[in-house]
mmCIF file of C-alpha atoms in Angstrom:
data_model
loop_
_atom_site.group_PDB
_atom_site.id
_atom_site.type_symbol
_atom_site.label_atom_id
_atom_site.label_comp_id
_atom_site.label_asym_id
_atom_site.label_seq_id
_atom_site.Cartn_x
_atom_site.Cartn_y
_atom_site.Cartn_z
ATOM 1 C CA GLU A 4 116.653 -23.231 38.189
ATOM 2 C CA LEU A 5 113.215 -23.300 36.626
ATOM 3 C CA LYS A 6 111.909 -26.782 35.941
ATOM 4 C CA VAL A 7 108.758 -27.524 33.981
ATOM 5 C CA GLU A 8 107.118 -30.928 34.183
ATOM 6 C CA GLN A 9 104.218 -32.312 32.230
ATOM 7 C CA ASN A 10 102.134 -35.366 32.766
ATOM 8 C CA PRO A 11 101.275 -37.677 31.336
ATOM 9 C CA LEU A 12 104.129 -38.080 28.851
ATOM 10 C CA PHE A 13 102.012 -40.263 26.592
ATOM 11 C CA LEU A 14 98.267 -40.345 26.240
ATOM 12 C CA SER A 15 96.245 -42.632 24.082
ATOM 13 C CA MET A 16 92.555 -41.919 24.116
ATOM 14 C CA GLN A 17 89.415 -42.807 22.245
ATOM 15 C CA GLU A 18 87.606 -40.301 20.112
ATOM 16 C CA GLY A 19 84.842 -38.570 22.015
ATOM 17 C CA LYS A 20 86.543 -38.850 25.412
ATOM 18 C CA ASN A 21 87.754 -36.064 27.683
ATOM 19 C CA TYR A 22 91.154 -35.766 29.262
ATOM 20 C CA THR A 23 93.464 -33.280 30.959
ATOM 21 C CA ILE A 24 97.186 -32.645 30.554
ATOM 22 C CA TYR A 25 99.003 -31.099 33.503
ATOM 23 C CA CYS A 26 101.938 -28.723 33.552
ATOM 24 C CA ASN A 27 103.772 -27.937 36.786
ATOM 25 C CA TYR A 28 106.576 -25.427 37.112
ATOM 26 C CA SER A 29 108.974 -24.844 39.941
ATOM 27 C CA THR A 30 109.385 -21.078 40.305
ATOM 28 C CA THR A 31 107.217 -18.019 40.021
ATOM 29 C CA SER A 32 106.321 -16.884 36.540
ATOM 30 C CA ASP A 33 103.880 -14.299 35.269
ATOM 31 C CA ARG A 34 102.731 -16.252 32.216
ATOM 32 C CA LEU A 35 102.589 -19.634 30.557
ATOM 33 C CA TYR A 36 102.299 -20.828 26.981
ATOM 34 C CA TRP A 37 100.918 -23.925 25.315
ATOM 35 C CA TYR A 38 102.215 -25.143 21.974
ATOM 36 C CA ARG A 39 101.290 -27.963 19.653
ATOM 37 C CA GLN A 40 103.772 -29.885 17.529
ATOM 38 C CA ASP A 41 102.939 -32.348 14.768
ATOM 39 C CA PRO A 42 105.618 -34.972 14.055
ATOM 40 C CA GLY A 43 108.658 -33.430 12.403
ATOM 41 C CA LYS A 44 106.987 -30.044 12.246
ATOM 42 C CA SER A 45 107.341 -26.720 13.954
ATOM 43 C CA LEU A 46 105.667 -25.578 17.147
ATOM 44 C CA GLU A 47 102.344 -23.829 16.805
ATOM 45 C CA SER A 48 101.231 -21.419 19.494
ATOM 46 C CA LEU A 49 97.925 -22.449 21.084
ATOM 47 C CA PHE A 50 97.420 -20.315 24.174
ATOM 48 C CA VAL A 51 99.046 -17.496 26.071
ATOM 49 C CA LEU A 52 97.957 -17.417 29.732
ATOM 50 C CA LEU A 53 98.831 -14.179 31.439
ATOM 51 C CA SER A 54 97.373 -14.143 34.905
ATOM 52 C CA ASN A 55 96.198 -16.242 37.782
ATOM 53 C CA GLY A 56 92.859 -17.792 36.973
ATOM 54 C CA ALA A 57 93.223 -17.177 33.243
ATOM 55 C CA VAL A 58 91.158 -19.522 31.107
ATOM 56 C CA LYS A 59 91.251 -19.688 27.330
ATOM 57 C CA GLN A 60 89.339 -21.910 24.962
ATOM 58 C CA GLU A 61 89.769 -22.747 21.323
ATOM 59 C CA GLY A 62 87.564 -25.437 19.878
ATOM 60 C CA ARG A 63 87.948 -28.628 21.904
ATOM 61 C CA LEU A 64 90.918 -27.322 23.892
ATOM 62 C CA MET A 65 90.735 -25.272 27.055
ATOM 63 C CA ALA A 66 93.733 -24.070 29.037
ATOM 64 C CA SER A 67 93.858 -22.614 32.523
ATOM 65 C CA LEU A 68 96.503 -21.206 34.809
ATOM 66 C CA ASP A 69 96.848 -21.233 38.593
ATOM 67 C CA THR A 70 99.957 -19.213 39.407
ATOM 68 C CA LYS A 71 99.671 -19.872 43.134
ATOM 69 C CA ALA A 72 99.802 -23.624 42.599
ATOM 70 C CA ARG A 73 102.248 -23.160 39.688
ATOM 71 C CA LEU A 74 99.994 -25.361 37.616
ATOM 72 C CA SER A 75 98.414 -25.153 34.207
ATOM 73 C CA THR A 76 95.994 -27.592 32.662
ATOM 74 C CA LEU A 77 95.084 -28.299 29.059
ATOM 75 C CA HIS A 78 91.693 -29.936 28.876
ATOM 76 C CA ILE A 79 90.574 -31.830 25.827
ATOM 77 C CA THR A 80 86.850 -32.214 25.295
ATOM 78 C CA ALA A 81 85.383 -34.904 23.038
ATOM 79 C CA ALA A 82 88.712 -35.678 21.393
ATOM 80 C CA VAL A 83 88.967 -36.121 17.643
ATOM 81 C CA HIS A 84 91.759 -37.700 15.602
ATOM 82 C CA ASP A 85 92.992 -34.310 14.369
ATOM 83 C CA LEU A 86 94.091 -33.447 17.905
ATOM 84 C CA SER A 87 96.778 -36.138 17.769
ATOM 85 C CA ALA A 88 100.060 -34.285 18.309
ATOM 86 C CA THR A 89 102.584 -33.461 21.006
ATOM 87 C CA TYR A 90 101.610 -30.666 23.360
ATOM 88 C CA PHE A 91 104.151 -28.576 25.194
ATOM 89 C CA CYS A 92 103.792 -26.017 27.913
ATOM 90 C CA ALA A 93 106.482 -23.352 28.215
ATOM 91 C CA VAL A 94 107.300 -20.965 31.020
ATOM 92 C CA PRO A 95 109.499 -17.900 30.665
ATOM 93 C CA THR A 96 112.130 -17.311 33.323
ATOM 94 C CA SER A 97 112.016 -13.991 35.104
ATOM 95 C CA GLY A 98 114.532 -11.453 33.952
ATOM 96 C CA THR A 99 115.766 -12.984 30.734
ATOM 97 C CA TYR A 100 112.452 -14.478 29.616
ATOM 98 C CA LYS A 101 114.014 -17.500 27.999
ATOM 99 C CA TYR A 102 111.280 -20.079 27.543
ATOM 100 C CA ILE A 103 111.711 -23.351 29.404
ATOM 101 C CA PHE A 104 109.662 -26.124 27.882
ATOM 102 C CA GLY A 105 107.984 -29.030 29.566
ATOM 103 C CA THR A 106 108.732 -32.579 28.532
ATOM 104 C CA GLY A 107 105.782 -32.661 26.177
ATOM 105 C CA THR A 108 102.709 -34.891 26.131
ATOM 106 C CA ARG A 109 102.318 -37.089 23.098
ATOM 107 C CA LEU A 110 98.609 -37.448 22.450
ATOM 108 C CA LYS A 111 97.176 -40.113 20.197
ATOM 109 C CA VAL A 112 93.457 -40.096 19.557
ATOM 110 C CA LEU A 113 92.147 -43.429 18.337
ATOM 111 C CA ALA A 114 89.178 -43.615 16.028
ATOM 112 C CA ASP B 24 103.397 -19.601 8.402
ATOM 113 C CA SER B 25 104.859 -18.057 11.567
ATOM 114 C CA GLY B 26 106.963 -15.516 9.695
ATOM 115 C CA VAL B 27 110.197 -16.964 11.115
ATOM 116 C CA THR B 28 112.426 -18.325 8.357
ATOM 117 C CA GLN B 29 115.092 -20.920 8.901
ATOM 118 C CA THR B 30 117.578 -22.216 6.356
ATOM 119 C CA PRO B 31 118.482 -24.797 5.376
ATOM 120 C CA LYS B 32 115.584 -27.149 6.102
ATOM 121 C CA HIS B 33 117.790 -30.226 6.018
ATOM 122 C CA LEU B 34 121.508 -30.673 6.458
ATOM 123 C CA ILE B 35 123.543 -33.845 6.310
ATOM 124 C CA THR B 36 127.184 -33.621 7.233
ATOM 125 C CA ALA B 37 130.034 -35.739 8.532
ATOM 126 C CA THR B 38 131.468 -35.882 12.015
ATOM 127 C CA GLY B 39 134.083 -33.257 12.692
ATOM 128 C CA GLN B 40 132.596 -30.771 10.259
ATOM 129 C CA ARG B 41 131.212 -27.300 10.894
ATOM 130 C CA VAL B 42 127.822 -25.971 9.817
ATOM 131 C CA THR B 43 125.926 -22.701 10.056
ATOM 132 C CA LEU B 44 122.191 -22.493 10.576
ATOM 133 C CA ARG B 45 120.420 -19.288 9.713
ATOM 134 C CA CYS B 46 117.316 -17.662 11.124
ATOM 135 C CA SER B 47 115.372 -14.591 10.028
ATOM 136 C CA PRO B 48 112.943 -13.432 12.699
ATOM 137 C CA ARG B 49 109.445 -12.103 12.113
ATOM 138 C CA SER B 50 109.329 -8.538 10.935
ATOM 139 C CA GLY B 51 109.603 -6.264 13.954
ATOM 140 C CA ASP B 52 110.781 -8.931 16.384
ATOM 141 C CA LEU B 53 113.983 -8.081 18.199
ATOM 142 C CA SER B 54 114.482 -11.257 20.199
ATOM 143 C CA VAL B 55 115.735 -14.544 18.791
ATOM 144 C CA TYR B 56 115.918 -17.879 20.578
ATOM 145 C CA TRP B 57 117.624 -21.097 19.544
ATOM 146 C CA TYR B 58 116.446 -24.513 20.681
ATOM 147 C CA GLN B 59 117.666 -28.026 20.081
ATOM 148 C CA GLN B 60 115.150 -30.854 19.893
ATOM 149 C CA SER B 61 116.388 -34.391 19.997
ATOM 150 C CA LEU B 62 114.397 -37.540 20.662
ATOM 151 C CA ASP B 63 115.704 -38.143 24.144
ATOM 152 C CA GLN B 64 116.194 -34.581 25.350
ATOM 153 C CA GLY B 65 113.030 -32.759 24.403
ATOM 154 C CA LEU B 66 113.287 -29.049 23.633
ATOM 155 C CA GLN B 67 116.508 -27.672 25.059
ATOM 156 C CA PHE B 68 117.103 -23.939 25.213
ATOM 157 C CA LEU B 69 120.446 -22.983 23.731
ATOM 158 C CA ILE B 70 120.741 -19.220 23.579
ATOM 159 C CA GLN B 71 118.763 -15.979 23.307
ATOM 160 C CA TYR B 72 119.614 -12.670 21.672
ATOM 161 C CA TYR B 73 117.866 -9.359 21.943
ATOM 162 C CA ASN B 74 118.663 -6.594 19.483
ATOM 163 C CA GLY B 75 122.103 -7.971 18.781
ATOM 164 C CA GLU B 76 123.102 -8.732 22.338
ATOM 165 C CA GLU B 77 123.232 -12.088 24.062
ATOM 166 C CA ARG B 78 120.602 -12.164 26.824
ATOM 167 C CA ALA B 79 120.505 -15.717 28.080
ATOM 168 C CA LYS B 80 122.429 -18.899 27.669
ATOM 169 C CA GLY B 81 121.275 -22.438 28.229
ATOM 170 C CA ASN B 82 123.237 -25.645 28.105
ATOM 171 C CA ILE B 83 124.978 -24.669 24.900
ATOM 172 C CA LEU B 84 128.126 -26.616 24.158
ATOM 173 C CA GLU B 85 131.410 -24.749 23.735
ATOM 174 C CA ARG B 86 131.537 -26.144 20.192
ATOM 175 C CA PHE B 87 128.387 -24.145 19.423
ATOM 176 C CA SER B 88 128.221 -20.398 19.029
ATOM 177 C CA ALA B 89 125.679 -17.910 17.810
ATOM 178 C CA GLN B 90 125.276 -14.281 16.963
ATOM 179 C CA GLN B 91 122.584 -11.826 15.979
ATOM 180 C CA PHE B 92 123.467 -9.354 13.274
ATOM 181 C CA PRO B 93 122.443 -5.684 12.910
ATOM 182 C CA ASP B 94 119.665 -6.679 10.500
ATOM 183 C CA LEU B 95 118.436 -8.977 13.336
ATOM 184 C CA HIS B 96 118.966 -12.258 11.571
ATOM 185 C CA SER B 97 120.805 -14.829 13.612
ATOM 186 C CA GLU B 98 123.211 -17.640 12.894
ATOM 187 C CA LEU B 99 123.989 -20.699 14.944
ATOM 188 C CA ASN B 100 127.397 -22.207 14.286
ATOM 189 C CA LEU B 101 128.022 -25.823 15.185
ATOM 190 C CA SER B 102 131.574 -27.118 14.937
ATOM 191 C CA SER B 103 133.455 -30.371 15.483
ATOM 192 C CA LEU B 104 130.159 -32.110 14.946
ATOM 193 C CA GLU B 105 129.428 -35.389 16.676
ATOM 194 C CA LEU B 106 126.783 -37.988 15.991
ATOM 195 C CA GLY B 107 124.907 -36.827 19.089
ATOM 196 C CA ASP B 108 124.438 -33.371 17.601
ATOM 197 C CA SER B 109 121.913 -34.800 15.168
ATOM 198 C CA ALA B 110 118.660 -33.061 16.035
ATOM 199 C CA LEU B 111 116.069 -30.543 14.967
ATOM 200 C CA TYR B 112 117.259 -27.007 15.606
ATOM 201 C CA PHE B 113 114.545 -24.425 16.012
ATOM 202 C CA CYS B 114 114.736 -20.703 15.971
ATOM 203 C CA ALA B 115 111.989 -18.616 17.523
ATOM 204 C CA SER B 116 111.440 -14.891 17.657
ATOM 205 C CA SER B 117 109.419 -12.490 19.753
ATOM 206 C CA ASP B 118 109.154 -8.776 20.263
ATOM 207 C CA HIS B 119 110.355 -7.330 23.551
ATOM 208 C CA PRO B 120 110.410 -10.355 25.864
ATOM 209 C CA VAL B 121 109.273 -8.395 28.882
ATOM 210 C CA ARG B 122 106.052 -7.215 27.269
ATOM 211 C CA LEU B 123 103.262 -9.079 29.016
ATOM 212 C CA ASN B 124 101.418 -10.541 26.067
ATOM 213 C CA THR B 125 104.445 -11.304 23.980
ATOM 214 C CA GLU B 126 104.906 -14.792 22.654
ATOM 215 C CA ALA B 127 107.534 -16.684 20.740
ATOM 216 C CA PHE B 128 106.865 -17.851 17.194
ATOM 217 C CA PHE B 129 108.848 -20.761 15.859
ATOM 218 C CA GLY B 130 110.430 -21.389 12.507
ATOM 219 C CA GLN B 131 110.115 -24.667 10.638
ATOM 220 C CA GLY B 132 113.424 -25.911 11.984
ATOM 221 C CA THR B 133 116.618 -27.271 10.481
ATOM 222 C CA ARG B 134 117.019 -31.008 10.654
ATOM 223 C CA LEU B 135 120.705 -31.759 11.107
ATOM 224 C CA THR B 136 121.962 -35.266 10.531
ATOM 225 C CA VAL B 137 125.568 -36.021 11.382
ATOM 226 C CA VAL B 138 126.898 -39.201 9.808
#
């Protein structure tokens, strides 16, 4: 059964600092997704990573995928308060393509 | 706005009751997913439909059922409600799930409170 783990679960960081969130998954998958969720709100799609070595960047966020290591990273550069949210990675299972979500990383950026 | 519509936004009901949550997918999307999000369980996959047919099932309780109608909207029925069923229920939709660059878009969720 596909398992998706994220770490850290909680992250409190100062504005202007850099940090990386990790997402590990247990079985082969051909793609990985990152979502952002503000408290009590819906999930917003951030990145779709489709192949080994894929790297995507949007503003202060950069995501990468290593399918051989079954690892994705979400790197935050020079964090700002507006990035405070919970970040989820999601991996589709082969065959049915149901999305299995990681545990989420709750990020708090302190001014 | 993701284009996925969920109703109602909020629902408060008593234990033992039955409720129906509704989801309209994005125009053109054939696949619908239901997820439950509670504080201690994260995002749990419940069930997936594609073009009216059930494609995948997660840890969905026997008290819960779902269906996707010919017009592609979906309903999630929760019965014999318990306090522990209180959660945010999300619906997501995507086009053909096998297409490489497909992605799931989420609705705003229905917050269910069982009292």
